[in-house]
Amino acid sequence: MSIASSPRTSPAAFSSLPESGSAGADDTAGRPGNDIVELLFFAYRDFVSDPDRLLTQYGFGRAHHRVLHFVERQPGMTIAEMLDILGITKQSLNPILKDLVEKGYIVQRTGTVDRRQRLLFPTDKGRALSLDLTKPQLGRIARALAGTEPDVRAKVTAFLFAMIDPDDHAHVARLVWTEPATDGHDAE
Amino acid sequence: MSIASSPRTSPAAFSSLPESGSAGADDTAGRPGNDIVELLFFAYRDFVSDPDRLLTQYGFGRAHHRVLHFVERQPGMTIAEMLDILGITKQSLNPILKDLVEKGYIVQRTGTVDRRQRLLFPTDKGRALSLDLTKPQLGRIARALAGTEPDVRAKVTAFLFAMIDPDDHAHVARLVWTEPATDGHDAE
DNA sequence: AATTTACGTCAGGCTTATTGACATATTTCA
DNA sequence: TGAAATATGTCAATAAGCCTGACGTAAATT
């Protein structure tokens, strides 16, 4: 594990922090939300760095992680939907997908209803790797929530959801809060 | 946009999925925090895309934004500290910094106490651009918090802080919750 | 039969990052 | 004072991951 198991700093230190009341003419520092801008940067930086060591061992990058993750979360996903989720082009996706397929983490199947589609499914091997990669991230989240009031998880979740472009809300909600179907579509 | 896939919308069965293979007792879908993993991805994706259009107009990239942002937040920052914050090498930073200096957004000054250091300061022009770039992000945060209970902001802030590597807590706290000094170090 | 859709692929290019090696000015230490 | 460490700059080579544009193919839709 890459995360130090050091004792958690006391959240009590959060009570009286300067949130406004700047010195300058334009209150640059006092803009509400400015701290969240920066915390988001640092939190995300550390968050995505969690699986990096493991990823490097496999010769994969973060893009591979994202693809594998979403395939595992929604087996049978189409290429088009993956592109939409990741916000990249098919030319960018292709080499990454090719890697994952060639190394046996993902299988592509011709769609049954629309034979133009190449549906993506994780193999057992792919599921196992996805699990390993996400583990340190889940650990980080669990530690961040440990000892907090029971409503924090729900409020954080709602906040993050509200941070997403409203146009994508329906899509994201379905992806995030829907069970991966137990289809028998494993390879092997 | 062809986001047409399976219509399974039953958040009921979050308990037992037959997980074949290696990982054993882990229930893949029901892992707590899995939704936060994904929401963090989408929220951050949309969050960083906010300033992109503006950035492109200036011929800058996201790296320029980050550098400018932190210089504005902590005027007089050293190169070493910037490297530490961004987690990159000086070779990566240099061309970006050079851009910003040449175009008049940042000035470098020889340190007074240690003349080896090149302290970084924003110009008025730099501060203005930084403000413009951060504006849509602050707007997004404000919208996400609008109408929520008054404790949400503090709880989200605490959560994000706890998500950061504990080793960096002191450093980040100082950076985030310290006023930019009103030094007369403007370039003119 | 013509068009559209879903996907694959080739080509070329950009930004941001990397490691390694070396140079220079300045501070600190012995 | 001389040696070593520090802060920064720079050149070179490399790579991941993204981009646009263009073209091709199979399958569905009209």
Coordinates of N, CA, C and O in Angstrom, one line a residue, chain B residues 3 12 15 26 28-29 31 42 49 54 61 70 91 98 104-105 109 121 126 130 133 135 149 158 160 167 174 185:
Chain B
I3 N -26.1 6.9 -26.2 CA -26.0 6.3 -24.9 C -27.3 5.5 -24.7 O -28.2 5.9 -24.0
A12 N -31.6 -2.2 -5.9 CA -32.0 -3.1 -4.7 C -30.9 -4.0 -4.3 O -30.5 -4.1 -3.2
S15 N -26.1 -6.5 -2.7 CA -25.4 -7.4 -1.7 C -24.5 -8.5 -2.3 O -23.3 -8.4 -2.2
D26 N -14.4 -10.4 -2.1 CA -14.8 -9.0 -2.4 C -16.0 -8.9 -3.3 O -16.0 -9.5 -4.4
T28 N -17.7 -7.0 -5.7 CA -17.2 -5.9 -6.6 C -18.1 -4.7 -6.6 O -17.7 -3.5 -6.5
A29 N -19.4 -4.9 -6.8 CA -20.3 -3.8 -7.0 C -20.7 -3.1 -5.6 O -20.9 -1.9 -5.6
R31 N -18.9 -2.6 -3.0 CA -17.8 -2.0 -2.3 C -18.2 -0.6 -1.9 O -18.4 0.3 -2.8
F42 N -15.7 11.9 -12.8 CA -16.6 12.7 -13.6 C -16.5 14.2 -13.1 O -16.4 15.1 -13.9
S49 N -12.2 21.0 -17.1 CA -12.6 21.4 -18.5 C -13.1 22.8 -18.5 O -13.2 23.4 -19.6
L54 N -11.0 29.2 -22.5 CA -10.3 30.4 -22.3 C -8.8 30.2 -22.4 O -8.1 31.0 -23.1
G61 N -2.0 25.8 -21.9 CA -2.6 24.6 -21.5 C -2.9 24.5 -20.0 O -2.7 25.5 -19.3
F70 N -1.1 28.8 -8.7 CA -0.4 28.7 -7.4 C 0.6 29.9 -7.2 O 0.8 30.3 -6.0
Q91 N 12.5 20.2 -15.6 CA 12.5 20.2 -17.0 C 11.1 20.4 -17.6 O 11.0 20.9 -18.7
K98 N 8.6 29.7 -18.7 CA 9.2 30.6 -19.7 C 8.1 31.3 -20.5 O 8.1 32.5 -20.7
G104 N 4.4 37.9 -20.0 CA 4.1 39.0 -19.0 C 3.1 38.6 -18.0 O 2.4 39.5 -17.4
Y105 N 2.9 37.4 -17.6 CA 1.9 37.0 -16.6 C 2.6 36.7 -15.3 O 2.0 36.8 -14.2
R109 N 12.1 37.1 -9.6 CA 13.0 38.0 -8.9 C 14.0 37.2 -8.1 O 13.7 36.2 -7.5
F121 N 6.4 35.8 -8.9 CA 5.3 36.7 -8.6 C 4.4 36.9 -9.8 O 4.9 36.9 -10.9
G126 N -1.2 38.8 -14.8 CA -1.3 37.4 -14.4 C -2.4 37.2 -13.4 O -3.1 36.2 -13.5
S130 N -5.6 34.7 -14.0 CA -5.9 33.7 -13.0 C -7.3 33.8 -12.5 O -8.0 32.8 -12.3
L133 N -9.7 32.6 -15.1 CA -9.7 31.1 -15.3 C -10.4 30.4 -14.1 O -11.0 29.4 -14.4
K135 N -12.8 31.6 -12.3 CA -14.2 32.0 -12.2 C -15.2 30.9 -12.5 O -16.1 30.7 -11.7
E149 N -27.6 22.1 2.7 CA -27.5 22.5 4.1 C -26.2 23.3 4.4 O -25.2 23.0 3.7
A158 N -13.5 19.3 4.5 CA -12.8 18.4 5.4 C -12.5 17.0 4.7 O -11.4 16.5 4.9
L160 N -12.2 16.4 1.5 CA -11.2 16.6 0.4 C -9.8 16.7 1.1 O -8.8 16.1 0.6
D167 N 1.1 13.2 4.8 CA 2.4 13.9 4.8 C 2.3 15.3 4.3 O 3.1 16.1 4.7
R174 N -1.3 25.2 4.8 CA -0.7 26.5 4.8 C -0.9 27.2 3.4 O -1.3 28.4 3.4
H185 N 5.0 43.7 -4.7 CA 5.9 43.1 -5.7 C 5.3 43.0 -7.1 O 5.7 42.2 -7.9

